[in-house]
Coordinates of C-alpha atoms in Angstrom, one line a residue:
Chain A
M1 CA -57.2 25.2 42.4
T2 CA -56.8 26.1 46.3
G3 CA -53.2 27.3 45.3
R4 CA -54.8 29.3 42.6
L5 CA -57.4 30.6 44.9
V6 CA -54.6 31.8 47.4
G7 CA -52.4 33.1 44.4
G8 CA -55.6 35.2 42.9
L9 CA -56.5 36.6 46.4
A10 CA -52.8 37.5 46.9
L11 CA -52.8 39.3 43.3
L12 CA -55.7 41.2 44.3
A13 CA -54.0 42.3 47.7
A14 CA -51.4 43.6 45.9
L15 CA -53.4 45.4 43.3
A16 CA -55.8 46.8 45.9
L17 CA -52.6 48.1 48.1
V18 CA -51.1 49.9 45.1
P19 CA -52.3 53.5 46.0
Q20 CA -51.1 53.4 49.3
L21 CA -47.7 52.4 48.0
A22 CA -47.2 54.4 44.7
S23 CA -46.7 57.9 44.1
P24 CA -49.8 60.1 42.5
F25 CA -48.2 59.6 39.0
W26 CA -48.1 56.0 39.3
V27 CA -51.6 55.7 40.8
F28 CA -52.4 57.0 37.3
V29 CA -50.1 54.7 35.1
L30 CA -51.5 51.5 37.2
A31 CA -55.1 52.7 36.7
T32 CA -54.4 52.7 33.0
A33 CA -52.9 49.4 33.3
V34 CA -55.9 48.0 35.0
A35 CA -57.8 49.0 32.0
Y36 CA -55.3 47.2 29.7
M37 CA -55.6 44.3 32.0
V38 CA -59.2 44.1 30.9
A39 CA -58.4 44.6 27.4
A40 CA -56.2 41.7 27.8
L41 CA -58.5 39.5 29.4
S42 CA -60.7 39.9 26.3
V43 CA -57.6 38.1 24.5
N44 CA -57.7 35.4 27.4
V45 CA -61.1 34.7 26.4
L46 CA -61.0 34.4 22.6
L47 CA -57.4 32.9 22.1
G48 CA -56.7 31.5 25.6
Q49 CA -60.5 29.7 26.1
A50 CA -61.6 29.2 22.6
G51 CA -58.2 29.3 20.6
M52 CA -59.6 32.0 18.5
V53 CA -56.6 34.2 17.0
G54 CA -58.8 37.7 17.4
L55 CA -56.3 40.5 16.3
F56 CA -58.8 43.0 17.5
P57 CA -58.7 43.8 20.9
A58 CA -58.1 47.7 20.4
A59 CA -60.9 48.1 18.1
F60 CA -63.5 47.0 20.9
V61 CA -61.7 49.2 23.3
G62 CA -62.1 52.0 21.2
L63 CA -65.8 51.3 20.4
G64 CA -66.4 50.8 24.3
A65 CA -64.5 54.0 25.0
Y66 CA -66.9 55.9 22.4
F67 CA -70.0 54.4 23.2
A68 CA -69.0 55.3 27.1
A69 CA -68.5 58.6 26.2
I70 CA -71.6 58.9 24.1
V71 CA -73.9 57.2 26.9
A72 CA -72.7 59.0 29.8
G73 CA -72.7 62.3 27.5
E74 CA -76.6 61.6 27.2
T75 CA -77.5 60.3 30.3
G76 CA -75.2 61.6 32.9
S77 CA -75.1 58.0 34.2
W78 CA -71.6 56.3 34.2
V79 CA -73.1 52.7 35.3
L80 CA -75.4 52.9 32.3
A81 CA -72.2 53.9 29.8
V82 CA -70.3 50.8 31.1
L83 CA -73.0 48.5 30.6
A84 CA -73.7 50.2 27.4
A85 CA -70.2 50.0 26.2
A86 CA -70.4 46.2 27.3
A87 CA -73.7 45.8 25.3
V88 CA -72.7 47.0 21.9
C89 CA -69.2 45.1 21.9
L90 CA -71.2 41.9 22.8
A91 CA -73.3 42.4 19.7
V92 CA -70.5 43.5 17.4
G93 CA -68.5 40.5 18.7
A94 CA -71.0 38.4 18.1
V95 CA -71.4 39.7 14.3
V96 CA -67.5 39.4 13.8
G97 CA -67.8 36.2 15.6
V98 CA -70.2 34.5 13.0
T99 CA -67.6 34.4 10.2
G100 CA -65.5 32.1 13.2
T101 CA -68.3 29.5 12.4
R102 CA -66.8 29.1 8.9
L103 CA -63.1 30.1 9.2
R104 CA -60.4 28.6 11.3
G105 CA -56.9 29.6 12.4
M106 CA -55.1 32.2 11.0
A107 CA -58.0 33.0 8.3
F108 CA -60.3 34.0 11.1
G109 CA -57.2 36.0 12.6
I110 CA -56.9 38.0 8.9
V111 CA -60.9 38.8 9.2
T112 CA -60.6 40.0 12.8
L113 CA -57.2 42.1 11.3
A114 CA -59.6 43.6 8.8
F115 CA -62.0 44.4 11.2
A116 CA -59.6 46.1 13.2
L117 CA -58.4 48.1 10.3
A118 CA -61.6 48.9 9.0
M119 CA -62.7 50.2 12.3
E120 CA -59.5 52.5 12.5
A121 CA -59.9 53.7 8.9
V122 CA -63.4 54.0 8.3
A123 CA -65.0 54.7 11.8
F124 CA -62.4 56.0 14.4
R125 CA -60.4 58.2 12.0
H126 CA -64.0 59.5 10.2
G127 CA -65.9 61.3 12.8
F128 CA -67.5 58.0 13.7
L129 CA -70.6 58.9 16.4
G130 CA -70.2 62.3 15.6
I131 CA -66.7 62.2 17.4
D132 CA -64.2 64.6 16.2
P133 CA -61.4 62.3 15.2
A134 CA -58.3 64.4 16.2
F135 CA -59.7 65.3 19.4
G136 CA -61.5 62.1 20.2
A137 CA -64.0 61.5 23.0
T138 CA -64.5 62.7 26.5
L139 CA -65.7 61.2 29.4
D140 CA -65.9 63.3 32.9
R141 CA -65.4 61.1 36.1
P142 CA -68.2 59.8 37.8
V143 CA -69.7 60.5 40.8
L144 CA -71.3 57.3 42.3
L145 CA -73.7 57.0 45.6
G146 CA -72.1 60.4 46.6
V147 CA -68.6 59.6 46.1
D148 CA -66.7 61.5 44.1
F149 CA -64.3 59.8 41.7
I150 CA -62.1 62.8 40.6
D151 CA -59.3 61.8 41.8
D152 CA -56.8 59.3 40.8
V153 CA -56.7 57.2 43.7
S154 CA -60.5 56.7 43.8
V155 CA -60.6 55.9 40.5
Y156 CA -58.3 53.7 40.4
Y157 CA -60.3 51.6 42.7
L158 CA -63.6 52.2 41.0
V159 CA -61.8 50.7 37.6
L160 CA -60.3 48.0 39.7
A161 CA -63.6 47.0 41.3
V162 CA -65.1 46.8 37.4
A163 CA -62.3 44.7 36.6
V164 CA -62.8 42.4 39.2
V165 CA -66.5 42.0 38.4
T166 CA -65.4 41.5 34.9
W167 CA -63.2 38.8 35.7
A168 CA -65.5 37.2 37.8
V169 CA -68.0 37.0 34.6
V170 CA -65.2 35.8 32.8
A171 CA -64.7 33.0 35.6
L172 CA -67.9 32.1 35.9
H173 CA -67.6 31.3 32.0
E174 CA -64.5 29.5 32.2
R175 CA -65.3 27.2 34.9
A176 CA -68.7 26.2 33.7
R177 CA -70.2 24.6 30.8
P178 CA -69.2 27.4 27.9
G179 CA -65.5 27.6 29.2
R180 CA -65.4 23.5 29.2
T181 CA -66.9 23.4 25.7
W182 CA -64.5 26.2 24.5
R183 CA -61.6 24.3 25.7
A184 CA -62.8 21.5 24.0
I185 CA -63.2 22.9 20.8
R186 CA -59.8 24.4 21.2
D187 CA -58.1 21.5 21.8
D188 CA -59.7 19.1 19.6
E189 CA -63.0 20.5 17.5
V190 CA -63.5 17.1 16.0
A191 CA -63.7 15.5 19.1
A192 CA -66.0 18.2 20.7
M193 CA -68.3 17.9 17.4
T194 CA -68.8 14.0 18.1
L195 CA -69.9 15.0 21.6
G196 CA -72.7 17.2 20.2
A197 CA -71.0 20.5 21.3
R198 CA -72.6 23.3 18.9
V199 CA -68.9 24.2 17.7
G200 CA -70.3 27.4 15.9
L201 CA -72.7 28.7 18.7
Y202 CA -69.7 28.5 21.2
R203 CA -67.4 30.2 18.8
I204 CA -69.7 33.5 18.4
W205 CA -70.3 33.3 22.0
A206 CA -66.2 33.4 22.7
A207 CA -66.3 36.3 20.3
A208 CA -69.1 38.1 21.7
L209 CA -68.0 37.9 25.2
S210 CA -64.6 38.8 24.3
G211 CA -65.8 41.8 22.7
A212 CA -67.8 42.5 25.8
V213 CA -64.8 42.5 27.8
G214 CA -62.9 44.6 25.3
G215 CA -65.6 47.5 25.4
V216 CA -65.6 47.3 29.5
A217 CA -61.8 47.8 29.2
G218 CA -62.4 50.8 26.8
A219 CA -65.2 52.1 29.3
L220 CA -62.5 52.1 32.2
F221 CA -59.9 53.4 29.8
I222 CA -61.7 56.5 28.8
T223 CA -62.8 56.8 32.5
V224 CA -59.1 57.0 33.6
Q225 CA -57.7 59.3 31.0
G226 CA -61.0 61.6 30.6
Q227 CA -60.2 61.7 27.0
A228 CA -59.5 59.2 24.1
N229 CA -58.7 59.2 20.5
V230 CA -57.9 57.0 17.7
E231 CA -53.9 57.0 18.4
S232 CA -55.1 54.4 21.3
F233 CA -57.4 52.1 19.3
T234 CA -55.1 52.0 16.1
T235 CA -54.6 48.5 14.2
F236 CA -50.9 48.5 15.7
A237 CA -52.7 48.8 19.2
S238 CA -54.6 45.7 18.7
L239 CA -51.7 44.0 17.7
L240 CA -49.8 45.3 20.7
I241 CA -52.3 44.2 23.0
F242 CA -52.6 40.7 21.6
A243 CA -48.7 40.3 21.4
A244 CA -48.5 41.4 25.4
A245 CA -51.6 39.1 26.3
M246 CA -49.7 35.9 24.5
T247 CA -45.9 37.2 25.7
A248 CA -47.9 37.3 29.2
G249 CA -50.0 34.1 28.9
T250 CA -53.8 33.9 28.0
R251 CA -54.8 31.2 30.2
S252 CA -54.7 32.8 33.7
V253 CA -55.8 35.9 35.3
A254 CA -52.1 36.5 36.2
G255 CA -51.3 36.8 32.7
A256 CA -54.0 39.2 32.1
V257 CA -52.4 41.4 34.7
L258 CA -49.2 41.1 33.6
A259 CA -50.1 41.9 30.3
G260 CA -51.6 45.2 31.5
L261 CA -48.6 46.0 33.2
L262 CA -46.5 45.4 30.2
L263 CA -48.6 47.7 28.1
A264 CA -49.1 50.6 30.4
A265 CA -46.7 50.3 33.2
L266 CA -43.5 49.1 31.5
P267 CA -42.9 52.0 29.1
E268 CA -43.3 54.5 32.0
L269 CA -41.1 52.3 34.2
L270 CA -38.7 52.2 31.6
I271 CA -38.5 55.9 31.2
E272 CA -38.4 56.8 34.8
L273 CA -35.1 54.0 34.9
A274 CA -33.6 56.0 31.8
I275 CA -33.6 53.0 30.3
T276 CA -33.7 52.8 26.5
G277 CA -32.9 50.9 23.7
K278 CA -34.3 47.1 22.9
V279 CA -36.1 46.1 26.4
V280 CA -39.7 45.9 24.8
P281 CA -38.7 43.7 21.8
L282 CA -36.5 41.7 24.0
L283 CA -39.3 41.0 26.2
F284 CA -41.7 40.1 23.4
A285 CA -39.0 37.8 22.0
F286 CA -39.1 36.3 25.3
G287 CA -42.6 35.7 25.5
V288 CA -42.4 34.2 21.8
L289 CA -39.6 31.6 22.9
T290 CA -41.8 30.6 25.9
S291 CA -44.9 30.0 23.5
L292 CA -42.4 28.2 21.1
K293 CA -41.4 26.0 23.9
G294 CA -45.0 25.3 24.4
H295 CA -45.6 27.6 27.5
D296 CA -48.1 29.6 28.1
G297 CA -46.1 32.8 28.1
I298 CA -44.4 34.1 30.8
V299 CA -47.1 32.9 33.6
G300 CA -46.9 29.2 32.0
G301 CA -43.3 29.4 31.8
V302 CA -42.7 30.3 35.3
R303 CA -45.2 28.0 35.9
H304 CA -43.7 25.2 34.3
A305 CA -40.1 26.2 36.1
A306 CA -41.8 26.2 39.3
S307 CA -43.4 23.0 39.3
A308 CA -39.9 21.6 37.6
L309 CA -38.3 22.9 40.5
R310 CA -41.0 21.1 43.1
A311 CA -40.5 17.9 41.0
R312 CA -36.7 18.1 41.7
A313 CA -37.2 18.9 45.3
G314 CA -38.4 15.4 45.4
R315 CA -42.2 15.6 45.6
R316 CA -43.4 12.9 43.2
G317 CA -46.7 12.8 40.9
G318 CA -46.3 16.3 40.3
R319 CA -49.6 16.9 38.2
G320 CA -49.2 20.5 39.3
I321 CA -50.5 24.1 37.8
G322 CA -47.5 24.1 35.4
G323 CA -48.0 20.5 33.7
P324 CA -46.7 19.4 30.6
P325 CA -45.7 22.0 27.6
R326 CA -49.1 23.1 25.6
P327 CA -49.2 24.3 22.3
A328 CA -48.8 27.8 21.9
V329 CA -51.9 28.8 19.8
E330 CA -55.1 26.9 18.2
G331 CA -54.4 24.2 20.7
G332 CA -52.6 22.1 18.2
G333 CA -55.8 20.6 17.1
A334 CA -58.3 20.3 14.4
D335 CA -58.3 24.0 14.4
G336 CA -54.5 24.6 13.6
Chain B
M1 CA -89.6 2.3 15.8
A2 CA -88.9 -0.5 18.2
D3 CA -89.4 -3.3 16.1
G4 CA -86.6 -2.1 13.5
P5 CA -83.2 -2.0 13.9
L6 CA -81.5 0.8 15.4
L7 CA -79.4 1.3 12.5
R8 CA -80.2 0.6 8.8
I9 CA -77.5 1.2 6.2
E10 CA -78.8 1.0 2.4
D11 CA -76.8 1.2 -0.8
L12 CA -74.5 3.7 1.3
T13 CA -71.6 4.8 -1.2
V14 CA -68.9 7.1 -0.6
A15 CA -66.5 8.0 -3.4
F16 CA -63.5 10.5 -3.0
G17 CA -62.8 11.2 -6.7
A18 CA -62.0 8.3 -9.0
V19 CA -61.8 5.7 -6.0
T20 CA -65.1 4.4 -4.3
A21 CA -63.9 3.6 -0.7
V22 CA -67.3 2.5 0.1
D23 CA -69.5 0.9 -2.7
A24 CA -73.4 0.2 -2.0
V25 CA -73.1 -1.4 1.3
G26 CA -75.8 -2.1 3.3
F27 CA -76.5 -4.0 6.6
D28 CA -78.5 -3.3 10.0
V29 CA -77.5 -3.0 13.2
P30 CA -79.7 -3.9 16.0
A31 CA -80.6 -1.7 19.3
R32 CA -78.5 -4.1 21.8
G33 CA -75.2 -6.1 21.1
T34 CA -72.2 -5.5 19.1
I35 CA -71.7 -5.9 15.1
G36 CA -68.3 -6.3 14.0
L37 CA -66.4 -4.6 10.9
I38 CA -63.6 -6.4 9.5
G39 CA -61.5 -5.9 6.4
P40 CA -58.1 -5.1 5.4
N41 CA -56.3 -1.9 5.3
G42 CA -58.5 0.2 3.1
A43 CA -61.4 -1.7 2.7
G44 CA -63.5 1.3 3.6
K45 CA -64.2 0.5 7.3
T46 CA -63.2 4.0 8.8
T47 CA -64.7 5.6 6.0
L48 CA -67.8 3.7 6.6
L49 CA -67.9 5.2 10.2
N50 CA -67.1 8.3 8.9
A51 CA -70.3 8.3 6.9
I52 CA -72.4 7.2 10.0
S53 CA -70.8 10.3 12.2
G54 CA -70.9 12.6 9.5
F55 CA -67.7 13.5 8.6
V56 CA -67.5 12.3 5.1
R57 CA -70.4 13.1 2.1
A58 CA -71.9 9.8 1.3
A59 CA -75.1 8.7 -1.1
G60 CA -77.5 6.3 -0.4
S61 CA -79.2 5.9 2.9
I62 CA -78.5 5.7 6.6
A63 CA -81.6 5.7 8.9
F64 CA -81.0 5.9 12.9
D65 CA -84.1 4.8 14.5
G66 CA -86.1 5.5 11.2
R67 CA -84.9 9.0 10.6
E68 CA -82.4 9.7 7.9
L69 CA -79.2 10.6 8.9
L70 CA -77.3 11.8 5.5
D71 CA -78.7 15.1 5.7
R72 CA -77.8 15.9 9.3
S73 CA -74.4 17.3 10.8
P74 CA -72.1 15.4 12.9
V75 CA -73.4 17.3 15.8
A76 CA -76.9 16.8 15.3
R77 CA -76.3 13.2 14.7
A78 CA -74.1 12.9 18.0
R79 CA -77.5 14.7 19.5
L80 CA -79.6 11.8 18.4
G81 CA -77.3 9.3 20.5
I82 CA -74.6 8.5 18.2
A83 CA -71.2 8.1 19.9
R84 CA -67.8 7.2 18.5
T85 CA -63.8 6.8 19.0
F86 CA -61.1 7.3 16.6
Q87 CA -58.2 5.3 15.7
Q88 CA -56.1 7.6 17.6
P89 CA -57.5 8.7 20.6
R90 CA -58.8 12.7 20.1
M91 CA -58.2 13.8 23.9
F92 CA -58.5 17.7 24.4
G93 CA -54.8 18.6 25.2
D94 CA -53.8 18.3 28.7
Q95 CA -57.3 18.6 30.3
T96 CA -57.8 16.2 33.0
L97 CA -59.8 13.0 32.6
L98 CA -62.8 14.8 34.6
D99 CA -62.7 17.6 32.1
H100 CA -63.5 15.3 29.3
L101 CA -66.2 13.7 31.3
R102 CA -67.8 16.7 32.2
V103 CA -68.0 18.0 28.6
A104 CA -69.3 15.0 27.5
A105 CA -72.0 15.3 29.9
D106 CA -72.7 19.2 29.0
H107 CA -73.9 18.0 25.7
A108 CA -75.4 14.7 26.7
P109 CA -78.8 14.5 24.6
G110 CA -80.4 13.1 27.8
D111 CA -79.2 12.6 31.3
A112 CA -75.7 11.9 31.6
L113 CA -73.7 9.0 33.3
A114 CA -72.0 10.0 36.1
P115 CA -68.1 10.5 35.5
A116 CA -67.4 7.7 38.0
G117 CA -69.8 5.3 36.4
A118 CA -68.4 5.6 33.1
V119 CA -64.6 5.0 33.9
E120 CA -66.1 2.0 36.1
A121 CA -67.6 0.7 33.0
V122 CA -64.9 0.6 31.0
G123 CA -62.6 -0.5 33.8
L124 CA -60.3 2.4 33.7
A125 CA -58.3 2.7 36.6
A126 CA -56.6 6.3 36.2
P127 CA -57.6 8.8 38.6
L128 CA -60.1 11.8 37.5
D129 CA -57.9 14.5 37.9
A130 CA -55.2 13.1 35.4
P131 CA -54.4 14.8 32.6
C132 CA -55.2 13.2 29.8
R133 CA -51.8 13.3 28.2
E134 CA -50.3 11.7 30.9
L135 CA -52.2 8.6 30.4
S136 CA -51.0 5.4 28.7
A137 CA -52.3 4.9 25.0
H138 CA -54.6 2.0 26.7
E139 CA -55.9 4.3 29.2
Q140 CA -56.4 6.9 26.7
T141 CA -58.6 4.4 24.6
L142 CA -60.7 3.5 27.5
A143 CA -60.7 7.4 28.6
E144 CA -62.3 8.3 24.9
I145 CA -65.0 5.7 25.2
A146 CA -65.7 6.8 28.7
R147 CA -66.2 10.0 27.4
A148 CA -68.7 8.8 24.6
L149 CA -70.4 6.7 27.6
V150 CA -71.1 9.5 29.5
Q151 CA -73.2 10.6 27.1
R152 CA -75.4 7.5 27.2
P153 CA -75.5 6.9 23.4
R154 CA -77.8 4.2 21.9
L155 CA -75.2 3.6 19.3
L156 CA -71.4 3.5 20.1
L157 CA -68.7 3.7 17.1
L158 CA -65.5 2.1 18.0
D159 CA -62.7 2.7 15.4
E160 CA -60.0 0.1 16.2
P161 CA -59.9 0.3 20.0
A162 CA -57.3 -2.2 20.0
A163 CA -54.5 -0.4 18.1
G164 CA -51.5 -0.4 20.1
L165 CA -52.3 -2.1 22.9
V166 CA -50.5 -5.4 24.3
P167 CA -52.7 -8.6 24.2
T168 CA -53.7 -8.5 27.9
E169 CA -54.9 -4.7 27.2
V170 CA -57.0 -6.2 24.6
A171 CA -58.5 -9.0 26.9
E172 CA -59.7 -6.4 28.9
L173 CA -61.0 -4.2 26.6
R174 CA -63.1 -7.3 25.4
V175 CA -64.6 -7.6 28.7
A176 CA -65.6 -4.0 28.9
I177 CA -67.3 -4.1 25.7
G178 CA -69.3 -7.1 26.5
R179 CA -70.0 -5.2 30.0
L180 CA -71.3 -2.2 27.9
T181 CA -73.7 -3.8 25.8
A182 CA -75.1 -5.8 28.6
E183 CA -75.4 -3.2 31.0
L184 CA -75.4 -0.1 29.3
E185 CA -78.4 -1.2 26.4
L186 CA -77.0 0.2 23.8
A187 CA -75.4 -1.0 20.4
V188 CA -71.7 -1.3 19.4
L189 CA -70.3 -1.2 15.8
L190 CA -66.7 -2.5 16.4
I191 CA -63.9 -1.8 13.8
D192 CA -60.6 -3.4 14.6
H193 CA -57.8 -5.2 12.8
D194 CA -57.3 -7.4 15.9
M195 CA -59.7 -10.7 14.7
D196 CA -59.6 -12.0 17.9
L197 CA -61.2 -9.1 19.6
V198 CA -63.8 -8.6 16.6
L199 CA -64.7 -12.4 16.6
Q200 CA -65.3 -13.0 20.1
A201 CA -67.0 -9.5 21.2
S202 CA -69.4 -9.4 18.0
D203 CA -72.6 -11.2 17.4
T204 CA -72.6 -10.5 13.9
V205 CA -69.6 -9.9 11.7
H206 CA -69.5 -7.9 8.3
V207 CA -66.5 -8.4 6.2
L208 CA -65.5 -5.6 3.5
D209 CA -63.1 -5.5 1.0
F210 CA -62.5 -2.5 -1.5
G211 CA -65.3 -0.8 -0.2
K212 CA -67.8 -4.2 -0.8
R213 CA -69.6 -6.1 1.8
I214 CA -68.6 -9.6 0.7
F215 CA -69.7 -11.6 3.5
A216 CA -71.6 -11.3 6.7
G217 CA -72.5 -14.0 9.5
T218 CA -71.8 -15.3 12.9
P219 CA -68.2 -15.1 13.9
E220 CA -68.1 -18.8 13.7
E221 CA -69.4 -18.5 10.2
V222 CA -66.7 -16.0 9.7
R223 CA -64.0 -18.3 11.0
S224 CA -65.1 -21.2 8.8
S225 CA -65.5 -19.3 5.4
Q226 CA -63.1 -20.3 3.6
L227 CA -63.7 -17.3 1.2
V228 CA -62.7 -14.6 4.4
I229 CA -59.8 -16.8 5.2
D230 CA -58.5 -16.7 1.3
A231 CA -58.9 -13.1 1.0
Y232 CA -58.4 -11.5 4.3
L233 CA -57.5 -13.5 7.2
G234 CA -54.4 -15.0 5.7
T235 CA -53.1 -18.5 5.9
D236 CA -51.8 -17.9 9.5
W237 CA -55.3 -16.7 10.7
E238 CA -56.5 -20.2 12.0
A239 CA -53.5 -20.3 14.3
A240 CA -54.5 -17.0 15.7

């Protein structure tokens, strides 16, 4: 547990140092990546914790971005805009989550895919909330407590701060009763029922929190970009976020950070390095392979390798962070 | 309420299509002590447990503390104070023993038993931070019982806890069950193929065959019942 805390603080320190080391272009790219890290965090909650396949993260990112833009435009308050994005997506997530009280595994996944498709086709492409589908929504960078977040460095720190707060809210859930209950349901729903866990309620709760986190990601995304339209919130974008989160790992904040980098920074890096071709599919293939091996994505694979190395180095009783392989999806329990 | 039995099963019938797995079974479970349930494979023992805990549809009546259970969900029954284990321990992946006990405490209907107390009550020596996947079959069985005990259930349903255990482990299990009913003031309904375990641990034993209850009595009466010996225990039983 202490090792994890140190690792988390090191990760945060590295993220905080970015603007001091990177060029202005990369600060902008990495600020976008932070928004995608929060989007991946929404997958962590639903899949990593509750074991629910939600193929709709970009729908909540879009919903959050649009509501943030509208509320900011109406009230002039950026803080209120972010909270509104979270609140609306919390409610919508709960409503979609109701289907998760009856549907399990891929059946629920298909419902969430249908939701992503509906949001794209019916809402985002059809003047949803009065927003021009071609141009999209806009959000001006805020002035908060006298600080103008107009430049990319300051906005990077702003989105990073909100991302940390969001992660803290998620971590509070994960370390307490809801997180314990989600993981119990994920790993064996029948056993959780015999302990009196209200499975349906906790599945709705997971979907609602995941939706809210996705909504915050949307508010951060449009804050960084200034403008966003349907092309960022398509069904394909949902699948991409889901796949990146699974590839990176859905059971740790490190996985969410890596997923954000895969989604926003890796494509730019490949362009900068003039690497074309099949690197991204290869990366996803690697993620699928680590999942098939039973590890939690790249992060889980690395942790497993590290603990295996430590064990080989002679430390016995290594019940370390890597641990034995775990089922990739749905925990291999009754939910499968 | 205090005068009646903790659990009263009346005319309980569970049918899967044309097969009647439990056929008009009825008996009482008092608030304290251990009731044993034996019978050959397919006799309907586990189905009966599933009917009590709410995982199969059943007709008839199961009253717990005077309240009808059959129209309640498995979760609602658990919250009334009915806990159970499974033939294959159903543990939560590679979560630690402490995680298992904590989530049980989270959903306990009343005050939860401390994790250390639950582990001690079943005589489990594994460290609390051990991932349950790394525990032996015996330890997992005890861990699953400990997880149930954390909730301070009034009725504990044990589904073949001795399956896969060696004789010394079964002996330890029998001691643990005796300790539970004595110290934790609960009723145990015990199913197992291990006759010695059931007959030594139980106050009363019910015998099922083809879904029907064909005999009930004290362990001594079951041992000496020619009907039971002939039908279920086989000729080698007396030597056991």
